[in-house]
Tab-separated table of C-alpha atoms and ligand atoms in Angstrom:
chain	number	residue	atom	x	y	z
A	96	MET	CA	28.889	-10.461	31.002
A	97	SER	CA	27.801	-7.122	32.407
A	98	TYR	CA	28.125	-4.320	29.892
A	99	LYS	CA	28.274	-0.572	30.479
A	100	GLY	CA	27.104	0.449	27.039
A	101	ILE	CA	25.182	-0.911	24.074
A	102	ILE	CA	25.806	0.312	20.517
A	103	PHE	CA	23.018	-0.324	18.040
A	104	ASP	CA	23.207	-0.487	14.304
A	105	LEU	CA	20.207	1.440	12.941
A	106	ASP	CA	19.051	0.033	9.606
A	107	GLY	CA	17.715	-3.513	10.117
A	108	VAL	CA	18.111	-3.393	13.921
A	109	ILE	CA	16.215	-0.398	15.345
A	110	CYS	CA	13.948	-0.040	12.311
A	111	SER	CA	13.268	-1.640	8.929
A	112	THR	CA	14.791	0.999	6.666
A	113	ASP	CA	16.644	-1.885	4.965
A	114	GLU	CA	13.433	-2.470	2.963
A	115	TYR	CA	13.479	1.154	1.725
A	116	HIS	CA	17.166	0.879	0.770
A	117	TYR	CA	16.208	-2.168	-1.297
A	118	GLN	CA	13.287	-0.456	-3.029
A	119	ALA	CA	15.347	2.635	-3.889
A	120	TRP	CA	18.360	0.658	-5.206
A	121	LYS	CA	16.002	-1.670	-7.115
A	122	ALA	CA	14.384	1.295	-8.885
A	123	LEU	CA	17.807	2.600	-9.948
A	124	ALA	CA	19.066	-0.833	-11.029
A	125	ASP	CA	15.896	-1.467	-13.075
A	126	ARG	CA	16.236	1.921	-14.788
A	127	LEU	CA	19.834	1.077	-15.722
A	128	GLY	CA	18.954	-2.494	-16.776
A	129	ILE	CA	21.200	-4.052	-14.099
A	130	PRO	CA	20.148	-7.326	-12.422
A	131	PHE	CA	19.482	-6.787	-8.720
A	132	ASP	CA	17.481	-8.820	-6.218
A	133	ARG	CA	17.003	-9.181	-2.463
A	134	GLU	CA	19.864	-11.653	-2.144
A	135	ARG	CA	22.264	-9.209	-3.771
A	136	ASN	CA	20.786	-6.451	-1.609
A	137	ASN	CA	22.064	-8.303	1.477
A	138	LEU	CA	25.621	-7.499	0.318
A	139	LEU	CA	24.832	-3.791	0.781
A	140	ARG	CA	23.943	-4.060	4.461
A	141	GLY	CA	26.174	-1.844	6.575
A	142	VAL	CA	28.382	-0.642	3.713
A	143	SER	CA	28.425	2.983	2.550
A	144	ARG	CA	26.237	4.447	-0.186
A	145	MET	CA	29.065	4.673	-2.738
A	146	GLN	CA	30.338	1.168	-1.938
A	147	SER	CA	26.769	-0.097	-2.317
A	148	LEU	CA	26.584	1.498	-5.766
A	149	GLU	CA	29.898	-0.100	-6.766
A	150	ILE	CA	28.547	-3.533	-5.753
A	151	ILE	CA	25.428	-2.950	-7.887
A	152	LEU	CA	27.491	-1.766	-10.872
A	153	GLU	CA	29.610	-4.963	-10.768
A	154	LYS	CA	26.684	-6.579	-12.636
A	155	SER	CA	26.634	-3.883	-15.336
A	156	ASP	CA	28.450	-4.322	-18.637
A	157	LYS	CA	28.832	-0.538	-18.979
A	158	ALA	CA	31.563	1.601	-17.408
A	159	TYR	CA	30.364	4.811	-15.772
A	160	SER	CA	32.278	7.988	-14.982
A	161	GLU	CA	32.692	9.281	-11.427
A	162	GLU	CA	30.211	12.078	-12.249
A	163	GLU	CA	27.615	9.559	-13.419
A	164	LYS	CA	28.151	7.463	-10.303
A	165	ALA	CA	27.702	10.502	-8.057
A	166	ALA	CA	24.440	11.296	-9.891
A	167	PHE	CA	23.211	7.686	-9.475
A	168	ALA	CA	23.942	7.776	-5.728
A	169	GLU	CA	22.078	11.083	-5.469
A	170	GLU	CA	19.129	9.677	-7.440
A	171	LYS	CA	18.915	6.682	-5.119
A	172	ASN	CA	19.211	8.826	-2.005
A	173	THR	CA	16.455	11.185	-3.182
A	174	LEU	CA	14.079	8.262	-3.646
A	175	TYR	CA	15.205	6.702	-0.365
A	176	ARG	CA	14.519	9.946	1.516
A	177	GLN	CA	11.043	10.147	-0.047
A	178	LEU	CA	10.344	6.699	1.400
A	179	LEU	CA	11.831	7.717	4.782
A	180	GLY	CA	9.543	10.760	4.763
A	181	GLN	CA	6.549	8.415	5.052
A	182	MET	CA	7.899	6.921	8.290
A	183	SER	CA	6.446	7.822	11.673
A	184	THR	CA	6.541	6.658	15.291
A	185	LYS	CA	4.412	3.701	14.092
A	186	ASP	CA	7.576	2.362	12.422
A	187	LEU	CA	9.195	1.789	15.812
A	188	SER	CA	8.024	-1.651	16.939
A	189	ASP	CA	6.803	-2.266	20.481
A	190	ASP	CA	9.493	-4.953	20.828
A	191	VAL	CA	12.255	-2.394	20.124
A	192	LYS	CA	10.636	0.459	22.072
A	193	ASP	CA	9.994	-1.601	25.220
A	194	THR	CA	13.455	-3.189	25.106
A	195	LEU	CA	15.189	0.183	24.772
A	196	GLN	CA	13.258	1.459	27.804
A	197	ALA	CA	14.191	-1.653	29.807
A	198	LEU	CA	17.886	-1.273	28.915
A	199	ARG	CA	17.812	2.388	29.896
A	200	ALA	CA	16.172	1.479	33.204
A	201	GLN	CA	19.139	-0.840	33.873
A	202	GLY	CA	21.412	2.210	33.663
A	203	LEU	CA	23.151	1.212	30.448
A	204	LYS	CA	24.508	3.886	28.113
A	205	LEU	CA	22.833	3.546	24.721
A	206	ALA	CA	24.373	4.683	21.422
A	207	ILE	CA	23.864	4.359	17.675
A	208	GLY	CA	26.644	3.138	15.345
A	209	SER	CA	25.337	3.381	11.789
A	210	SER	CA	26.963	3.836	8.382
A	211	SER	CA	24.005	5.939	7.258
A	212	LYS	CA	24.268	9.673	6.625
A	213	ASN	CA	20.473	9.768	6.991
A	214	THR	CA	20.626	8.653	10.638
A	215	PRO	CA	19.430	11.954	12.229
A	216	PHE	CA	16.450	12.124	9.825
A	217	ILE	CA	15.461	8.493	10.503
A	218	LEU	CA	15.730	8.847	14.295
A	219	GLU	CA	13.579	11.975	14.109
A	220	ARG	CA	10.913	10.207	12.018
A	221	ILE	CA	10.569	7.272	14.430
A	222	GLY	CA	10.498	9.474	17.532
A	223	LEU	CA	14.000	8.681	18.829
A	224	GLY	CA	15.603	12.010	17.880
A	225	ASP	CA	16.630	12.741	21.481
A	226	PHE	CA	16.706	9.241	22.923
A	227	PHE	CA	20.296	8.009	22.559
A	228	ASP	CA	23.248	9.101	24.687
A	229	ALA	CA	25.384	9.354	21.541
A	230	VAL	CA	25.074	8.927	17.790
A	231	ALA	CA	28.001	7.893	15.589
A	232	ASP	CA	26.959	7.709	11.937
A	233	GLY	CA	28.018	8.056	8.319
A	234	ASN	CA	28.526	11.785	8.850
A	235	CYS	CA	31.393	11.348	11.310
A	236	ILE	CA	33.456	8.518	9.817
A	237	THR	CA	35.909	8.120	6.951
A	238	ARG	CA	35.731	4.311	6.638
A	239	SER	CA	32.479	2.377	6.688
A	240	LYS	CA	31.846	-1.120	8.084
A	241	PRO	CA	33.540	-3.658	8.083
A	242	ASP	CA	36.043	-1.117	9.441
A	243	PRO	CA	35.376	-0.684	13.191
A	244	GLU	CA	35.624	3.135	13.075
A	245	VAL	CA	31.929	3.899	13.643
A	246	PHE	CA	31.710	1.638	16.711
A	247	LEU	CA	34.978	2.969	18.151
A	248	LYS	CA	33.573	6.505	17.736
A	249	ALA	CA	30.328	5.528	19.468
A	250	ALA	CA	32.258	3.977	22.398
A	251	GLU	CA	34.404	7.104	22.643
A	252	PHE	CA	31.284	9.335	22.613
A	253	ILE	CA	29.805	7.455	25.590
A	254	GLY	CA	33.190	7.296	27.349
A	255	GLU	CA	33.450	3.502	27.508
A	256	ASN	CA	36.023	0.946	26.344
A	257	PRO	CA	35.084	-1.462	23.524
A	258	GLY	CA	35.469	-4.396	25.934
A	259	ASP	CA	32.663	-2.946	28.084
A	260	CYS	CA	30.234	-2.444	25.205
A	261	LEU	CA	27.982	-4.763	23.223
A	262	VAL	CA	27.232	-4.040	19.544
A	263	VAL	CA	23.905	-5.136	18.022
A	264	GLU	CA	24.060	-5.791	14.262
A	265	ASP	CA	22.096	-7.283	11.346
A	266	ALA	CA	24.924	-7.180	8.767
A	267	HIS	CA	27.901	-9.505	8.318
A	268	ALA	CA	30.019	-6.393	7.626
A	269	GLY	CA	28.815	-4.990	10.956
A	270	VAL	CA	29.639	-8.166	12.897
A	271	GLU	CA	33.132	-8.095	11.388
A	272	ALA	CA	33.469	-4.394	12.311
A	273	ALA	CA	32.374	-5.012	15.892
A	274	ARG	CA	34.671	-7.982	16.483
A	275	GLY	CA	37.567	-6.198	14.752
A	276	GLY	CA	37.120	-3.267	17.150
A	277	GLY	CA	37.229	-5.512	20.232
A	278	PHE	CA	33.472	-5.511	20.952
A	279	ASP	CA	31.160	-8.385	21.793
A	280	CYS	CA	28.406	-8.583	19.182
A	281	ALA	CA	24.775	-9.685	19.230
A	282	ALA	CA	23.688	-10.599	15.702
A	283	MET	CA	20.157	-10.699	14.332
A	284	GLY	CA	18.310	-10.698	11.014
A	285	ASP	CA	20.492	-11.395	7.990
A	286	ALA	CA	23.612	-11.905	10.168
A	287	LYS	CA	21.876	-13.959	12.877
A	288	GLU	CA	23.855	-17.135	12.181
A	289	ASP	CA	27.212	-15.369	11.754
A	290	PRO	CA	29.689	-17.594	13.673
A	291	ARG	CA	31.759	-14.550	14.692
A	292	ALA	CA	28.867	-13.157	16.764
A	293	THR	CA	28.903	-13.543	20.548
A	294	TYR	CA	25.100	-13.933	20.755
A	295	HIS	CA	22.450	-14.856	18.193
A	296	LEU	CA	19.097	-13.047	18.568
A	297	GLU	CA	15.767	-14.331	17.236
A	298	LYS	CA	14.225	-10.983	18.093
A	299	PHE	CA	15.448	-7.664	19.462
A	300	SER	CA	14.111	-8.264	22.992
A	301	ASP	CA	16.300	-11.401	23.299
A	302	LEU	CA	19.019	-8.870	24.154
A	303	LEU	CA	17.588	-8.700	27.663
A	304	LYS	CA	18.857	-12.252	28.269
A	305	TYR	CA	22.463	-11.148	27.802
A	306	VAL	CA	22.812	-7.789	29.569
B	530	B16	P1	22.976	6.155	3.561
B	530	B16	P2	23.426	0.753	9.008
B	530	B16	C1	23.701	1.392	6.439
B	530	B16	O1	23.054	1.579	7.659
B	530	B16	C2	22.870	0.496	5.544
B	530	B16	O2	22.795	-0.821	6.087
B	530	B16	C3	23.517	0.408	4.182
B	530	B16	O3	22.722	-0.409	3.338
B	530	B16	C4	23.648	1.818	3.606
B	530	B16	O4	24.296	1.776	2.334
B	530	B16	C5	24.453	2.676	4.580
B	530	B16	O5	23.806	2.687	5.842
B	530	B16	C6	24.577	4.111	4.100
B	530	B16	O6	23.305	4.709	4.150
B	530	B16	O7	22.896	6.046	2.071
B	530	B16	O8	21.642	6.496	4.207
B	530	B16	O9	24.068	7.089	4.024
B	530	B16	O10	22.992	-0.649	8.764
B	530	B16	O11	24.926	0.907	9.245
B	530	B16	O12	22.589	1.460	10.050
B	531	MG	MG1	22.109	-2.652	9.502
């Protein structure tokens, strides 16, 4: 299949911010005495900050007000951004950097489709602030993955139809979003074995076999 555009999830695909999400949510959950581990953390991949908090609070025996929930989400995001602040261009792997350059050299349009409202900050930290042709993120959508909105926005921003674009994802919610929007999907990481994916990647550079 020859694609015209590739839309990348950010967290867990371009960089390993998924580890920082885990650490920040874990600190909050521990403070509140709520059980939370890496397996449960996988349920948060690709879903919005507030939906992530709701999933964590399912294991709490206390009911919290909307104000308390907003404060918890803010507390987590403050810690998460402190961790992001330590990131640098060293946090962009050679495998990802070289593959992105190779895809660009093939003339493909390259976009980000991420649920994260911290996307501009993260891209800046890892030296990709100006790299992508378009960025669709948590700041420009009303429904997060598994809704296809963020990928449809990214396709619209690069002026291509979903059928001409490939989405790269590490989350089951993201694979569902991509397929629901009419995109082919290359899955890696936590979602690598997802049967709905079009391709299954061992590593990011495996993408070059399919485009
Ligand atoms: P934020 P992605 C997603 O990013 C993360 O996978 C998910 O765990 C997080 O809750 C969501 O962004 C919102 O992030 O709190 O920074 O707005 O995988 O879609 O790039
Ligand atoms: Mg992800």
